Amino acid sequence: MKIHLCIGVFLILFVGLNCSLPETDDLDSVNNFRKTFADLTGVKGMSKLKYDRNLQLEASRYSTCDKSDDLKNQSTYFPSDQSVIDEFFEVFNQTKSDEIKKKFGFDKVLSPNFTHIGCYHYTKECSQTIMYSTEYFTKMRVVDTKGVCLLSIGPYCPHGTVENGMCKMKELEAKSQSSSSKNHNFSFAGLILVILYLM
């Protein structure tokens, strides 16, 4: 009985820890993309993006394939399959054109000015058609995007910043998070005590 309970607790902890992996995957993928582009073109100051949960929350407002008009005012990146990035590099090497970055929707994510990113994944992939030209041909390509990422220069603070540069929070959200954090710490400590007791 104790073994089954320990295995169950381990699985709960393992699943809980793995919930954050898509965020890490997004960040690693986009930072590798930026680094490869910077190395290829000699762009200076292409810093690693930091993950911003406020941007993720904002991105979740655009959770369908229909692009909202509000999205036009945002700096966006639509993550897709690695084959699209490979094709972009192939075409960019031929053209050396900033216009190609725009055609693929990579002009913002490949800008060194941005420092933070937050992503929201769609429940299903969204298809869009892009058309680009090289010296030798014009091609139309269907790109399946997995979600939407928003980029910002500095941390995204929807309620403004305070003196130390941290984001302000709504008063109710701050109280709720404080209470939630205490409950989370208490339940985690209780879980550890149960495991120690069973051993």
Short mmCIF file of N, CA and C in Angstrom, two decimals, residues 113-189:
data_model
loop_
_atom_site.label_atom_id
_atom_site.label_comp_id
_atom_site.label_asym_id
_atom_site.label_seq_id
_atom_site.Cartn_x
_atom_site.Cartn_y
_atom_site.Cartn_z
N ASN A 113 15.71 44.50 -30.47
CA ASN A 113 15.16 45.43 -29.47
C ASN A 113 14.34 44.73 -28.39
N PHE A 114 13.72 43.60 -28.74
CA PHE A 114 12.81 42.96 -27.79
C PHE A 114 13.58 42.14 -26.76
N THR A 115 13.05 42.11 -25.54
CA THR A 115 13.72 41.42 -24.43
C THR A 115 12.85 40.37 -23.75
N HIS A 116 11.52 40.45 -23.95
CA HIS A 116 10.60 39.55 -23.25
C HIS A 116 9.59 38.95 -24.22
N ILE A 117 9.15 37.73 -23.90
CA ILE A 117 8.17 37.03 -24.74
C ILE A 117 7.22 36.22 -23.86
N GLY A 118 5.99 36.09 -24.30
CA GLY A 118 5.01 35.23 -23.64
C GLY A 118 4.14 34.60 -24.71
N CYS A 119 3.86 33.31 -24.59
CA CYS A 119 3.16 32.58 -25.66
C CYS A 119 1.91 31.87 -25.13
N TYR A 120 0.94 31.75 -26.03
CA TYR A 120 -0.26 30.98 -25.74
C TYR A 120 -0.49 30.02 -26.89
N HIS A 121 -0.66 28.73 -26.58
CA HIS A 121 -0.84 27.73 -27.62
C HIS A 121 -2.31 27.55 -27.97
N TYR A 122 -2.60 27.45 -29.27
CA TYR A 122 -3.96 27.17 -29.73
C TYR A 122 -4.32 25.73 -29.39
N THR A 123 -5.64 25.46 -29.30
CA THR A 123 -6.08 24.08 -29.10
C THR A 123 -5.88 23.27 -30.38
N LYS A 124 -5.90 23.95 -31.53
CA LYS A 124 -5.57 23.29 -32.80
C LYS A 124 -4.74 24.26 -33.61
N GLU A 125 -3.94 23.74 -34.54
CA GLU A 125 -3.07 24.60 -35.34
C GLU A 125 -3.91 25.43 -36.32
N CYS A 126 -3.42 26.62 -36.63
CA CYS A 126 -4.10 27.51 -37.57
C CYS A 126 -3.27 27.62 -38.84
N SER A 127 -3.92 27.53 -39.98
CA SER A 127 -3.22 27.60 -41.26
C SER A 127 -3.33 28.99 -41.86
N GLN A 128 -2.23 29.47 -42.42
CA GLN A 128 -2.25 30.71 -43.16
C GLN A 128 -1.32 30.56 -44.36
N THR A 129 -1.62 31.31 -45.40
CA THR A 129 -0.82 31.21 -46.62
C THR A 129 0.11 32.41 -46.71
N ILE A 130 1.37 32.15 -47.00
CA ILE A 130 2.31 33.24 -47.23
C ILE A 130 2.83 33.12 -48.66
N MET A 131 3.20 34.26 -49.23
CA MET A 131 3.76 34.25 -50.58
C MET A 131 5.05 35.05 -50.55
N TYR A 132 6.10 34.52 -51.13
CA TYR A 132 7.37 35.23 -51.16
C TYR A 132 8.04 35.03 -52.51
N SER A 133 8.96 35.94 -52.81
CA SER A 133 9.66 35.88 -54.10
C SER A 133 11.16 35.90 -53.88
N THR A 134 11.86 35.15 -54.70
CA THR A 134 13.32 35.23 -54.77
C THR A 134 13.67 35.72 -56.17
N GLU A 135 14.95 35.76 -56.45
CA GLU A 135 15.38 36.18 -57.78
C GLU A 135 14.90 35.20 -58.85
N TYR A 136 14.66 33.95 -58.44
CA TYR A 136 14.38 32.90 -59.41
C TYR A 136 12.93 32.45 -59.45
N PHE A 137 12.18 32.63 -58.34
CA PHE A 137 10.80 32.13 -58.35
C PHE A 137 9.94 32.84 -57.31
N THR A 138 8.63 32.68 -57.48
CA THR A 138 7.65 33.13 -56.49
C THR A 138 6.94 31.89 -55.97
N LYS A 139 6.74 31.82 -54.67
CA LYS A 139 6.16 30.61 -54.08
C LYS A 139 5.09 30.98 -53.06
N MET A 140 4.04 30.18 -53.05
CA MET A 140 3.03 30.28 -52.00
C MET A 140 3.20 29.08 -51.08
N ARG A 141 3.10 29.32 -49.78
CA ARG A 141 3.29 28.23 -48.83
C ARG A 141 2.26 28.32 -47.71
N VAL A 142 1.68 27.18 -47.35
CA VAL A 142 0.75 27.13 -46.22
C VAL A 142 1.57 26.87 -44.96
N VAL A 143 1.40 27.73 -43.97
CA VAL A 143 2.12 27.61 -42.70
C VAL A 143 1.11 27.32 -41.60
N ASP A 144 1.37 26.26 -40.85
CA ASP A 144 0.52 25.93 -39.69
C ASP A 144 1.16 26.52 -38.45
N THR A 145 0.45 27.44 -37.82
CA THR A 145 0.98 28.08 -36.61
C THR A 145 0.39 27.42 -35.37
N LYS A 146 1.22 27.28 -34.34
CA LYS A 146 0.83 26.54 -33.13
C LYS A 146 0.20 27.43 -32.07
N GLY A 147 0.39 28.74 -32.20
CA GLY A 147 -0.13 29.65 -31.19
C GLY A 147 0.33 31.06 -31.51
N VAL A 148 0.22 31.92 -30.52
CA VAL A 148 0.65 33.30 -30.69
C VAL A 148 1.57 33.69 -29.53
N CYS A 149 2.66 34.37 -29.87
CA CYS A 149 3.57 34.90 -28.85
C CYS A 149 3.58 36.42 -28.98
N LEU A 150 3.61 37.10 -27.85
CA LEU A 150 3.73 38.56 -27.83
C LEU A 150 5.10 38.93 -27.32
N LEU A 151 5.67 39.97 -27.89
CA LEU A 151 7.01 40.43 -27.52
C LEU A 151 6.92 41.82 -26.93
N SER A 152 7.85 42.12 -26.02
CA SER A 152 7.89 43.48 -25.46
C SER A 152 9.34 43.88 -25.18
N ILE A 153 9.53 45.19 -25.09
CA ILE A 153 10.83 45.74 -24.70
C ILE A 153 10.75 45.98 -23.20
N GLY A 154 11.38 45.14 -22.44
CA GLY A 154 11.25 45.20 -20.98
C GLY A 154 10.05 44.39 -20.54
N PRO A 155 9.89 44.17 -19.23
CA PRO A 155 8.75 43.39 -18.72
C PRO A 155 7.44 44.04 -19.12
N TYR A 156 6.44 43.23 -19.43
CA TYR A 156 5.11 43.73 -19.78
C TYR A 156 4.33 43.96 -18.49
N CYS A 157 3.98 45.22 -18.22
CA CYS A 157 3.28 45.57 -16.98
C CYS A 157 1.96 46.25 -17.32
N PRO A 158 0.86 45.49 -17.41
CA PRO A 158 -0.42 46.08 -17.80
C PRO A 158 -0.95 47.11 -16.82
N HIS A 159 -0.50 47.05 -15.55
CA HIS A 159 -0.99 48.00 -14.54
C HIS A 159 0.08 49.01 -14.14
N GLY A 160 1.14 49.10 -14.94
CA GLY A 160 2.21 50.06 -14.66
C GLY A 160 3.30 49.44 -13.80
N THR A 161 4.36 50.23 -13.57
CA THR A 161 5.48 49.75 -12.75
C THR A 161 5.56 50.53 -11.45
N VAL A 162 6.24 49.95 -10.48
CA VAL A 162 6.48 50.64 -9.22
C VAL A 162 7.93 51.11 -9.21
N GLU A 163 8.35 51.76 -8.14
CA GLU A 163 9.66 52.42 -8.11
C GLU A 163 10.83 51.49 -8.42
N ASN A 164 10.79 50.26 -7.95
CA ASN A 164 11.92 49.35 -8.16
C ASN A 164 11.90 48.67 -9.52
N GLY A 165 10.96 49.09 -10.39
CA GLY A 165 10.90 48.54 -11.75
C GLY A 165 10.04 47.29 -11.86
N MET A 166 9.50 46.81 -10.73
CA MET A 166 8.62 45.63 -10.77
C MET A 166 7.23 46.05 -11.23
N CYS A 167 6.48 45.07 -11.72
CA CYS A 167 5.13 45.35 -12.20
C CYS A 167 4.16 45.54 -11.03
N LYS A 168 3.25 46.51 -11.17
CA LYS A 168 2.17 46.67 -10.21
C LYS A 168 1.16 45.55 -10.47
N MET A 169 0.46 45.14 -9.42
CA MET A 169 -0.60 44.16 -9.58
C MET A 169 -1.89 44.77 -9.10
N LYS A 170 -3.01 44.29 -9.65
CA LYS A 170 -4.30 44.71 -9.12
C LYS A 170 -4.36 44.28 -7.66
N GLU A 171 -4.97 45.11 -6.83
CA GLU A 171 -4.98 44.82 -5.39
C GLU A 171 -5.63 43.48 -5.09
N LEU A 172 -6.75 43.17 -5.77
CA LEU A 172 -7.43 41.91 -5.52
C LEU A 172 -6.58 40.73 -5.95
N GLU A 173 -5.89 40.88 -7.10
CA GLU A 173 -5.04 39.80 -7.60
C GLU A 173 -3.90 39.54 -6.63
N ALA A 174 -3.34 40.61 -6.08
CA ALA A 174 -2.21 40.48 -5.15
C ALA A 174 -2.65 39.70 -3.90
N LYS A 175 -3.85 40.06 -3.36
CA LYS A 175 -4.35 39.36 -2.17
C LYS A 175 -4.62 37.90 -2.48
N SER A 176 -5.24 37.66 -3.64
CA SER A 176 -5.58 36.30 -4.06
C SER A 176 -4.32 35.46 -4.23
N GLN A 177 -3.29 36.04 -4.86
CA GLN A 177 -2.05 35.28 -5.08
C GLN A 177 -1.34 35.00 -3.77
N SER A 178 -1.39 35.95 -2.84
CA SER A 178 -0.77 35.76 -1.54
C SER A 178 -1.43 34.59 -0.81
N SER A 179 -2.77 34.57 -0.84
CA SER A 179 -3.52 33.49 -0.19
C SER A 179 -3.24 32.17 -0.88
N SER A 180 -3.24 32.18 -2.21
CA SER A 180 -2.99 30.96 -2.99
C SER A 180 -1.59 30.42 -2.72
N SER A 181 -0.62 31.34 -2.62
CA SER A 181 0.77 30.93 -2.37
C SER A 181 0.90 30.26 -1.01
N LYS A 182 0.21 30.82 0.01
CA LYS A 182 0.27 30.23 1.35
C LYS A 182 -0.33 28.83 1.33
N ASN A 183 -1.49 28.68 0.65
CA ASN A 183 -2.13 27.37 0.57
C ASN A 183 -1.24 26.37 -0.16
N HIS A 184 -0.59 26.83 -1.24
CA HIS A 184 0.29 25.96 -2.03
C HIS A 184 1.47 25.50 -1.18
N ASN A 185 2.07 26.44 -0.43
CA ASN A 185 3.21 26.09 0.42
C ASN A 185 2.80 25.11 1.51
N PHE A 186 1.61 25.34 2.06
CA PHE A 186 1.11 24.46 3.12
C PHE A 186 0.88 23.05 2.58
N SER A 187 0.21 22.94 1.39
CA SER A 187 -0.10 21.62 0.85
C SER A 187 1.18 20.89 0.44
N PHE A 188 2.17 21.61 -0.07
CA PHE A 188 3.43 20.99 -0.48
C PHE A 188 4.17 20.46 0.75
N ALA A 189 4.18 21.27 1.82
CA ALA A 189 4.83 20.84 3.06
C ALA A 189 4.11 19.61 3.63
#
